[in-house]
XYZ file of C-alpha atoms in Angstrom:
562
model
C 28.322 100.918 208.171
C 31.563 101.232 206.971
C 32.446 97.337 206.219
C 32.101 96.136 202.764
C 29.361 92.752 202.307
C 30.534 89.837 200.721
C 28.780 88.453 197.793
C 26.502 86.089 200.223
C 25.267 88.909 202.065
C 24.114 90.628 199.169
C 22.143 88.251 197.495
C 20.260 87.831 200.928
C 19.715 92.141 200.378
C 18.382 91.657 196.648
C 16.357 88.374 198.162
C 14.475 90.087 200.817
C 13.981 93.258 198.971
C 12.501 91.305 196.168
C 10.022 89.501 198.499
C 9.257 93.154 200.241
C 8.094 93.986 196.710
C 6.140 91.107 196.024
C 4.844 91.649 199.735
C 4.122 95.227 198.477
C 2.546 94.973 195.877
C -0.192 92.375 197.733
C -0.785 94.658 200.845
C -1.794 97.743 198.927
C -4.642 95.735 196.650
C -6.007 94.640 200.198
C -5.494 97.714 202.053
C -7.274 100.540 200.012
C -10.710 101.275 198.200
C -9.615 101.448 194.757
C -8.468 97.430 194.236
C -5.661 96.780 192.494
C -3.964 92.846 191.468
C -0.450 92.508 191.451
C 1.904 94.492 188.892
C 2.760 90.604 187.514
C -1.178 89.687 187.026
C -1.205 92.642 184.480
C 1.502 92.002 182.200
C -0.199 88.617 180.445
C -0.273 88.776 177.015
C -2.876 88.999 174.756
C -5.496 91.690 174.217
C -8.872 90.159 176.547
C -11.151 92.639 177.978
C -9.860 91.362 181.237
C -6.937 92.796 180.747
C -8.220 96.054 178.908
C -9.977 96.910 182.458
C -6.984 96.232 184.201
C -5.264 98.871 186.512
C -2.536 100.644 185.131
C 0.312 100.711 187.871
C 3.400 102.037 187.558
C 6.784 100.789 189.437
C 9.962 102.943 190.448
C 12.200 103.529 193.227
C 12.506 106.132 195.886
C 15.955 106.650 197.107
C 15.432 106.956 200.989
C 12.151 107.014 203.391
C 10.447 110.397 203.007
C 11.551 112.745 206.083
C 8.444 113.925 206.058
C 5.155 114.533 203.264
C 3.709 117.604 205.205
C 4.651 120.426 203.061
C 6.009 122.833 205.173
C 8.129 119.712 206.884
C 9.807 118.575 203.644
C 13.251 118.970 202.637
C 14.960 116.739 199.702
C 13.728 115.111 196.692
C 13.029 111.924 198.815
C 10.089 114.009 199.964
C 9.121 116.438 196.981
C 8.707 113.443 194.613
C 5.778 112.251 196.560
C 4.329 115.477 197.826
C 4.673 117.003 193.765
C 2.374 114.149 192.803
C 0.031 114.289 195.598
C -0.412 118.212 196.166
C -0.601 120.993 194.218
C -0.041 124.624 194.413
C -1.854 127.697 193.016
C 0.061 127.374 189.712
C 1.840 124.087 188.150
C 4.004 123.762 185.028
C 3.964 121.872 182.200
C 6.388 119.660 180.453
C 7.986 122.835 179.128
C 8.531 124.535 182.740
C 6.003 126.775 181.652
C 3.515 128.238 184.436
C 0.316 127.241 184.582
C -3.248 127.443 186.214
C -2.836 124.826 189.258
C -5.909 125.413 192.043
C -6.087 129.021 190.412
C -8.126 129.912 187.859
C -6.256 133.306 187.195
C -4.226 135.957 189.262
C -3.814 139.237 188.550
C -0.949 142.284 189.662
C -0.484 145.640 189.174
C 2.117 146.625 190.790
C 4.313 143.251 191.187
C 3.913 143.177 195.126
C 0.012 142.783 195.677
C -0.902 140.002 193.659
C -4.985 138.319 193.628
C -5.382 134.988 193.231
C -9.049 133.472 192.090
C -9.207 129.463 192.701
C -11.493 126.910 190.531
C -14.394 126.133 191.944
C -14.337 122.225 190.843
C -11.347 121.857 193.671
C -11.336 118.987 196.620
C -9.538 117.710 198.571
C -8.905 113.920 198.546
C -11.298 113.268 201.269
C -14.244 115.528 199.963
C -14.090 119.023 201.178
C -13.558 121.829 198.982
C -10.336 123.524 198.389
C -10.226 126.603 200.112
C -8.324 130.575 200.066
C -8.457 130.175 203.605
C -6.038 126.766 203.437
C -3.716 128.716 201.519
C -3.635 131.211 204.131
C -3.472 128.773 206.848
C -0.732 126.964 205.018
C 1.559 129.308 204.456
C 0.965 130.493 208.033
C 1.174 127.471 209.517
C 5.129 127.313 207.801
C 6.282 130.509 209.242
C 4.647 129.782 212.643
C 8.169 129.778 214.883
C 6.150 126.430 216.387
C 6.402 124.481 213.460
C 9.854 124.711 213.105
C 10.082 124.369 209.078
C 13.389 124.204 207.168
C 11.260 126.012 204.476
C 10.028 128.582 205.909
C 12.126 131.327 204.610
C 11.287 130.539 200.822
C 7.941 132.335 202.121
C 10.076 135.448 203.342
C 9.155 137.041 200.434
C 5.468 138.146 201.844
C 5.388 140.757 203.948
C 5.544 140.665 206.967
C 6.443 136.351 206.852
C 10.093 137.324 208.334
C 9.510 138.941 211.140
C 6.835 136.373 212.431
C 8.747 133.364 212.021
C 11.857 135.064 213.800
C 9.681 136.028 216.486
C 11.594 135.701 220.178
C 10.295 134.410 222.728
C 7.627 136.382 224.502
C 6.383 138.124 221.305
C 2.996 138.791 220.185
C 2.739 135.857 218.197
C -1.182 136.665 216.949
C -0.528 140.524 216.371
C 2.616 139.336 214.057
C 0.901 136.499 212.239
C -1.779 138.996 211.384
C 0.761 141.394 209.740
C 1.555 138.133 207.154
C 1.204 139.370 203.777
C -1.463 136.600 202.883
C -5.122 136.856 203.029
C -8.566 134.826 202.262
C -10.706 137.371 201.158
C -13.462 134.907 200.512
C -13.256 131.087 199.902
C -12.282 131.398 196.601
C -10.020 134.888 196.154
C -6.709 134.693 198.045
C -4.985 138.225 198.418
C -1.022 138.114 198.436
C 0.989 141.166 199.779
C 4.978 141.060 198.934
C 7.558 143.096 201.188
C 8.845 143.918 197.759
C 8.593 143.012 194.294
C 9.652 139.182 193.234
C 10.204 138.622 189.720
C 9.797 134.886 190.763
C 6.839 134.821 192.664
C 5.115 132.976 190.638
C 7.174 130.558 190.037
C 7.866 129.774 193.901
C 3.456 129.464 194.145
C 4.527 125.987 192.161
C 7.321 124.989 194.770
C 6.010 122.757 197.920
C 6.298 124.833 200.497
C 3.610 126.584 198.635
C 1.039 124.021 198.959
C -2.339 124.450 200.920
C -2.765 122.273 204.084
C -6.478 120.977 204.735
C -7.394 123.006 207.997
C -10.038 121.159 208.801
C -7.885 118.113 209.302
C -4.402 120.240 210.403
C -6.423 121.215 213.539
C -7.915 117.861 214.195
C -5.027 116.022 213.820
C -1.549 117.637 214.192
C 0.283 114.545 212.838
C -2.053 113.673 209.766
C 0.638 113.318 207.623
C 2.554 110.569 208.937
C 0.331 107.598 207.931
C -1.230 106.945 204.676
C -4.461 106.521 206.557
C -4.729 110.038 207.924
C -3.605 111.473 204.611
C -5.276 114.227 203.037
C -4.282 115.773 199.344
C -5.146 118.170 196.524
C -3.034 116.539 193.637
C -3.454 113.831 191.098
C -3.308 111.173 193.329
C -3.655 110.597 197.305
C -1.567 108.518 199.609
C -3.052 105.043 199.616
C -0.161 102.814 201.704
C 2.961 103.397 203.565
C 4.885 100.596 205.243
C 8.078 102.862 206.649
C 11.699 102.228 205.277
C 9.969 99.606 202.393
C 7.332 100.892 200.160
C 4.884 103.898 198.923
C 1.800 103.849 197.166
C -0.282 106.714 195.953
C -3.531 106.128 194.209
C -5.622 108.177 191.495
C -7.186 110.964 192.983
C -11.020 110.733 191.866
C -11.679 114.010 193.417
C -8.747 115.893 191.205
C -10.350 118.268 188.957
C -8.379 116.778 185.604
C -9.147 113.575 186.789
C -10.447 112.187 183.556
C -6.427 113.125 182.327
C -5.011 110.902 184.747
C -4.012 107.598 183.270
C -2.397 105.451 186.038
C -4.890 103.904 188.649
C -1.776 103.342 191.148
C 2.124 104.288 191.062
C 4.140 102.313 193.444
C 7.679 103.241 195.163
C 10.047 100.748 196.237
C 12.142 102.294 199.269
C 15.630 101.507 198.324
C 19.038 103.384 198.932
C 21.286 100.491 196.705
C 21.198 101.347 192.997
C 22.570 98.211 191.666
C 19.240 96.405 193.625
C 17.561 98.923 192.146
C 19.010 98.172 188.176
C 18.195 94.258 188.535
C 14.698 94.468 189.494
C 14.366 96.815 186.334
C 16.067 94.057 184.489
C 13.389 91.424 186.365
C 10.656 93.585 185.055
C 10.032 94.528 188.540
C 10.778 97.620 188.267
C 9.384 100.526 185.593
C 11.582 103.763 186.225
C 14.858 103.509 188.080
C 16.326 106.631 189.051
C 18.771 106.929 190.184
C 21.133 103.929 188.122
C 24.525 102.266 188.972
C 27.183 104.593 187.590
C 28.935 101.951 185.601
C 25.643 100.926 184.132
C 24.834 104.895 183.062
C 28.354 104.798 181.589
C 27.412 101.268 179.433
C 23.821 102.413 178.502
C 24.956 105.444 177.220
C 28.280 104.020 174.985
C 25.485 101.679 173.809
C 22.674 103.891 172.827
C 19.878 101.862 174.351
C 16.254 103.107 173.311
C 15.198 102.726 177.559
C 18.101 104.975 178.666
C 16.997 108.592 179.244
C 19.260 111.658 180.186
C 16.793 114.367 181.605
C 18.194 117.877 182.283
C 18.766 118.564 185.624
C 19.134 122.394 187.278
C 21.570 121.209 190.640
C 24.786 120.693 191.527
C 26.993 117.906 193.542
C 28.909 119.830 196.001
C 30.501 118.945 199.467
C 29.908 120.940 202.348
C 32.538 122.026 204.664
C 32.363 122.996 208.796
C 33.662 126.255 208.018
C 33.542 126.791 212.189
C 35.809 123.243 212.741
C 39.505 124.362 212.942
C 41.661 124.427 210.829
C 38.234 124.543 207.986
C 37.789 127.722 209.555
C 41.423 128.939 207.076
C 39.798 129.567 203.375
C 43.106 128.377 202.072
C 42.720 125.500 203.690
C 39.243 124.639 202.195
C 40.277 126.055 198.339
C 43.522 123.701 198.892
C 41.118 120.685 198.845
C 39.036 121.968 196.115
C 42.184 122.820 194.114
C 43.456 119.315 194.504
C 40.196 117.050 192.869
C 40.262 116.266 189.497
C 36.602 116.934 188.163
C 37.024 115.977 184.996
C 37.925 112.113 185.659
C 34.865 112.298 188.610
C 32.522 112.924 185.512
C 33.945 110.527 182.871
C 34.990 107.823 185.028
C 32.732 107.485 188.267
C 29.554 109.781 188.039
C 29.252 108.668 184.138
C 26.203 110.326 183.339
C 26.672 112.905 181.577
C 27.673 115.306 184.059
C 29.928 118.767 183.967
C 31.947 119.750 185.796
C 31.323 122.570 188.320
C 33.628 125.639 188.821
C 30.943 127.878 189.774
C 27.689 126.564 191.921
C 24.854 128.470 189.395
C 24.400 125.316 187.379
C 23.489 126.132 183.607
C 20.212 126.588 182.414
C 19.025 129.845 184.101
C 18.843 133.021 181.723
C 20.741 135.903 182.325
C 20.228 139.351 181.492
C 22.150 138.025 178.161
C 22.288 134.547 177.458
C 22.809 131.254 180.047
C 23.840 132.813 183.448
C 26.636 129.933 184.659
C 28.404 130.052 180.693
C 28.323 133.727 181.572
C 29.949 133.082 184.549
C 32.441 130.566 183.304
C 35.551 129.382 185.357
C 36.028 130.829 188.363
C 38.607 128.734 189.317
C 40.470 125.899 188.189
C 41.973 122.902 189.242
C 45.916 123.444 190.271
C 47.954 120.775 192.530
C 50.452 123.041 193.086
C 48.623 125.655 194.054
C 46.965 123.505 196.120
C 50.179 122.537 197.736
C 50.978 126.071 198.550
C 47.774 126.997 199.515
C 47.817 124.300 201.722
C 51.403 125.213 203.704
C 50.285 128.645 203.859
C 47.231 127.748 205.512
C 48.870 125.356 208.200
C 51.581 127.786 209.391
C 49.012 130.078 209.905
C 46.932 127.709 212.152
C 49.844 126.950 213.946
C 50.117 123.336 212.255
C 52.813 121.236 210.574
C 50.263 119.124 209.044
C 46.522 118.396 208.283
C 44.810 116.105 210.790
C 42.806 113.314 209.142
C 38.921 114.393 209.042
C 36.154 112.198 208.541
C 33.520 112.398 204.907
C 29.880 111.948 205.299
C 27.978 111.095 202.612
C 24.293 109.551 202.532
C 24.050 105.548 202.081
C 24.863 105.078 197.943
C 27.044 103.009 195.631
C 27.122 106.484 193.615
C 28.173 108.828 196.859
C 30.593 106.216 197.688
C 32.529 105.717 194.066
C 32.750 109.465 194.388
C 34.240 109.743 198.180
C 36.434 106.751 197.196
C 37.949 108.427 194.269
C 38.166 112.425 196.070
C 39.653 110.617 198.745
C 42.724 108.930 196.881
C 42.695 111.888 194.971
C 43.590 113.812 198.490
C 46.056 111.892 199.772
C 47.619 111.391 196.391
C 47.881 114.990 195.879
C 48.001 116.732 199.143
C 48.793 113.817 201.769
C 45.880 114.125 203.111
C 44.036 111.095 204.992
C 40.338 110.748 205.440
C 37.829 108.440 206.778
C 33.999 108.157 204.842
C 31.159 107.522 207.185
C 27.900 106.389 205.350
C 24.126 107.105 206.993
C 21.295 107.025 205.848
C 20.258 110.538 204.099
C 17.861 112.061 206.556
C 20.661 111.255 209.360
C 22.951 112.840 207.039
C 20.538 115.879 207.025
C 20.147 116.020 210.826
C 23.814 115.871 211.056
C 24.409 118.884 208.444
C 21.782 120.873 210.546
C 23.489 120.193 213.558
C 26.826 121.025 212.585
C 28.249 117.345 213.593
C 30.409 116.902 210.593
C 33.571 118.032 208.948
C 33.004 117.714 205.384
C 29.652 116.219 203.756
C 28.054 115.374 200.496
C 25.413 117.581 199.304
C 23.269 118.455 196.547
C 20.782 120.939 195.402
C 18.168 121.273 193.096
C 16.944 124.980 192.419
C 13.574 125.329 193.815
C 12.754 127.714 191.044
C 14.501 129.003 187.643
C 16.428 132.064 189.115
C 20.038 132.037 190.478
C 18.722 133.068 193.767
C 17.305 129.778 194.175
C 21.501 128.463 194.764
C 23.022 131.712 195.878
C 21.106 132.758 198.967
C 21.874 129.137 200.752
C 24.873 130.893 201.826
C 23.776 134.133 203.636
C 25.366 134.379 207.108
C 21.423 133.387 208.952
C 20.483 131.378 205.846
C 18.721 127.910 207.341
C 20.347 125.721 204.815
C 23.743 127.326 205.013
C 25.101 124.105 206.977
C 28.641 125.102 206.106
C 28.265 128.040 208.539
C 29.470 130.367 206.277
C 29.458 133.964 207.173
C 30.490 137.156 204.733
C 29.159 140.776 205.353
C 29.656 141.438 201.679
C 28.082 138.489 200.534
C 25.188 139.138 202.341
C 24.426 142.649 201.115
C 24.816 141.590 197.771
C 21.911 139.072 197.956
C 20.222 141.312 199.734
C 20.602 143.544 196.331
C 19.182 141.086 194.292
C 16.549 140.662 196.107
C 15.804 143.834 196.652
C 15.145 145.145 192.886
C 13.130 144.208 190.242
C 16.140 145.415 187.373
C 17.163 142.366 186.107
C 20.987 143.827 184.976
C 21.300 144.886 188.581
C 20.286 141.755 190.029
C 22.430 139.271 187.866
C 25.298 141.673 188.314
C 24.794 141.374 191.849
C 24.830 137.618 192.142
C 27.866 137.168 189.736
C 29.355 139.231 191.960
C 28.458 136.767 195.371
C 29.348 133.789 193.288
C 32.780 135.032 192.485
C 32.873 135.537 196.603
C 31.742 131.879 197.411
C 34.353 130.856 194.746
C 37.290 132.774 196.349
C 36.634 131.634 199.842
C 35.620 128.188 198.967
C 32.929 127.080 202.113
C 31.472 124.387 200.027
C 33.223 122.968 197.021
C 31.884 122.651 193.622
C 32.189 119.316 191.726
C 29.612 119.189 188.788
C 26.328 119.970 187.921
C 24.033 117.083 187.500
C 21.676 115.505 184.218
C 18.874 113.019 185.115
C 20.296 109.715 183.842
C 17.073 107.189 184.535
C 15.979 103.577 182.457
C 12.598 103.773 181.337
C 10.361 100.774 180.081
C 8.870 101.166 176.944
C 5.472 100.567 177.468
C 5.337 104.078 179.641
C 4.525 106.744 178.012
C 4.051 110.851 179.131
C 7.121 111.006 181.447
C 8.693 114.410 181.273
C 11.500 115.675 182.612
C 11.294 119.813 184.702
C 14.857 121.013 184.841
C 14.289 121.460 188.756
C 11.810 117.792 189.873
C 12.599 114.096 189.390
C 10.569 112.698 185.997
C 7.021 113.346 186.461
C 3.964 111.126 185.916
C 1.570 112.971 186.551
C -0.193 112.397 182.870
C 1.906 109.296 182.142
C -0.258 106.167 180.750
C 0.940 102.188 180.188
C 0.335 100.645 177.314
């Protein structure tokens, strides 16, 4: 994976992934109810009824093969894209990121830790039976089950009781702990919700995935439902119509979605691509309808030139890299801030990412409100790039590992022309500044996940999108037990301060809390900051009702072709 191809080879890529699309686009008009010709057969001019009547289908990329589109299995943004579009929670948000009635009607609290939920009664699933309290119970259940194993399963920690059973040992009384799970079908339509403490966003987490209902009906019939298309079963917009693994994606209008008659697009298909710059030509081939993500070079070019189809969304993550903080000599903090003191963020932004970026000396992206204002300008610099510094930091931290000098370590980063500008660049910048030597090893992003998990890696790209608008949704990835804390980072302190913030409902105390664990992450440096992302994506014209959450990819849900 780590050979360059030469020109020959990749026309024979862009070749065969055209003729996968074209192949694409045939098997899912023969394969499902709803009929559908051939993106190409609908773009003749001319204003017939034949074309009037024909289905609207929209075209776009997905960076990787979905891990998994089970909610409580799902993990990136290779997975939520999908599963936002095809599920949907007890609330939803608009195109403002305001909360909204999703399966709920209305919800009511008193107290800010019991909380009733009452759901619509014009709510189906995709195959016909009613949307039930009870699947929200089972749902969430079903995540925190030790058995299922879910990555997730702690952004449901905040109901009572939801800890303790899914960190159940061996040999406990699974049933007698489920039962104490703070979540309850009173009846098929009221769903009762008991916090272990008050969440000021609650609500916004019963729009996050993990959230979802699961059909019970079909969970207990069939444990692996939700690995073919054909087995599918949904709430959203639109259902899961076609999945050919590692090539394509298509979801359907869902004609059992209560705001059906608002949905515009009769089919959206996904292209299953990892290379950007394939990506960027079928757009120009008008094979393509949204590309995100884009070439960096070609973000740089669309935006010096202004063009009316280039869109830059806002975007609340951050590009960071981890490090094995339990691999010697990663396990020295000065050591780690060495190589963060040593990268130049500034040319990253302007010169490879070229999007828009910022960069990142904090991990809070902006966007978040503080008690006062934007919590990360709050929180400003908390450090700042030094190469001398670095240089000390960096002798210091070698004599006291007993080492003369670094040993070369090896970068992981998921298959992308983006991921590998990036590594290309840090890693000149290293040995430039530091003499540091590094190999980059590129997988394929769910590998690169299974590798994080596993702890077999030394450093590693990552990313994060906030799962909700609160600085918690960055800062608690880094508790000492924390399931997504792949840089094995562990800081009594640290801890107890999240544990503050989580712990009251006053706002000052909460945001003074979690300044307070940034400034720790920032001072022992586990993962390294390098900017905070914007949604740079080309959009064709004829698309219309895209919008853009500060925390999902664009969303389609209401878009329409003209």
């Amino acid at each position: 994976m780590k050979s360059k191809f030469y020109l020959f080879s990749a026309l024979l890529l862009v070749v065969a992934l055209l003729l996968s699309a074209c192949s694409f686009s045939e098997s899912t008009s023969n394969n499902n109810n709803n009929e559908a010709e051939s993106p190409a057969d609908s773009e003749n001019e001319g204003t017939t009824d034949e074309e009037d009547s024909s289905p609207k289908v929209l075209r776009l990329n997905n960076g990787s093969e979905p891990g998994s589109l089970h909610p409580a299995l799902a993990q990136g943004t290779h997975d939520s894209w999908i599963l936002e579009h095809t599920f949907e929670g007890l609330t939803k948000k608009n195109a403002e990121g305001d909360i909204q009635p999703g399966m709920a009607k209305e919800w009511n609290t008193e107290d800010g830790v019991t909380w009733t939920f009452t759901l619509k009664d014009d709510v189906y699933w995709s195959n016909g039976d009613p949307v039930t309290a009870e699947d929200f119970e089972y749902a969430w259940k079903h995540v925190l089950n030790p058995a299922t194993a879910a990555q997730y399963s702690y952004q449901l920690y905040y109901l009572k009781g939801a800890e303790a059973y899914n960190s159940a040992e061996e040999g406990a009384d699974l049933a007698a702990l489920e039962a104490e799970v703070g979540v309850n079908a009173v009846d098929s339509k009221t769903l009762e919700v008991t916090l272990a403490q008050p969440t000021p966003y609650f609500l916004d987490l019963t729009s996050f995935y993990t959230y979802y209902p699961v059909n019970k009906k079909v969970q207990e019939a069939n444990k692996d439902w939700a690995l073919e298309a054909e087995t599918h079963v949904s709430n959203g917009p639109f259902y899961l119509a076609d999945w050919k693994h590692k090539e394509s994606i298509a979801i359907k209008k869902n004609d059992k979605y209560y705001e059906k008659d608002m949905i515009k697009l009769d089919e959206v298909q996904f292209v299953i691509i990892d290379d950007e710059n394939t990506a960027w030509q079928m757009y120009q081939a008008d094979e393509l309808d949204l590309v995100y993500p884009l070439p960096q070079d070609v973000q740089g070019q669309l935006m010096a030139s202004d063009d009316a189809e280039f869109h830059i969304g806002p975007d609340l993550a951050v590009y960071y890299f981890n490090i094995n903080n339990t691999e010697k000599p990663f396990n020295n903090a000065k050591i780690r801030k060495a190589l963060s003191l040593s990268i130049d963020r500034q040319t990253i932004v302007e010169h490879v990412a070229q999007g828009g970026q910022t960069p990142a000396y904090s991990i809070v992206p902006p966007g978040i409100p503080d008690v006062n204002g934007d919590y990360q300008e709050n929180t400003g610099k908390l450090f700042e790039e030094n190469v001398e510094e670095a240089k000390k930091l960096l002798a210091e931290g070698l004599e006291e590992e007993g080492l003369d000098k670094l040993p070369s370590f090896e970068y992981l980063y998921n298959t992308s022309e983006g991921h590998k500008a990036i590594a290309e660049a840090v890693q000149e910048m290293w040995r430039k500044n530091l003499g540091v030597e590094t190999t980059l090893e590129n997988v394929e992003f769910q590998v690169k996940l299974d590798s994080e998990q596993a702890g077999d890696y030394t450093v590693s790209r990552a990313g994060w999108v906030g799962d909700y608008v609160d600085p918690m949704t960055f800062l608690d990835l880094w508790v000492s037990d924390g399931p997504y804390n792949d840089a094995r980072f562990k800081n009594s302190e640290y801890d107890k301060l999240i544990s503050t913030a989580k712990s009251t409902l006053d706002q000052a105390e909460r945001m003074e809390a979690m300044h307070a664990a940034e400034k720790i992450l920032m001072d022992e440096m586990p993962i390294i900051p390098i900017y905070f992302y914007t949604k740079p994506y080309v959009l064709k014209p004829s698309v219309t009702g895209i919008y853009d959450p500060i925390n999902s990819y664009p969303q389609f849900k209401y878009a329409d072709i003209k």
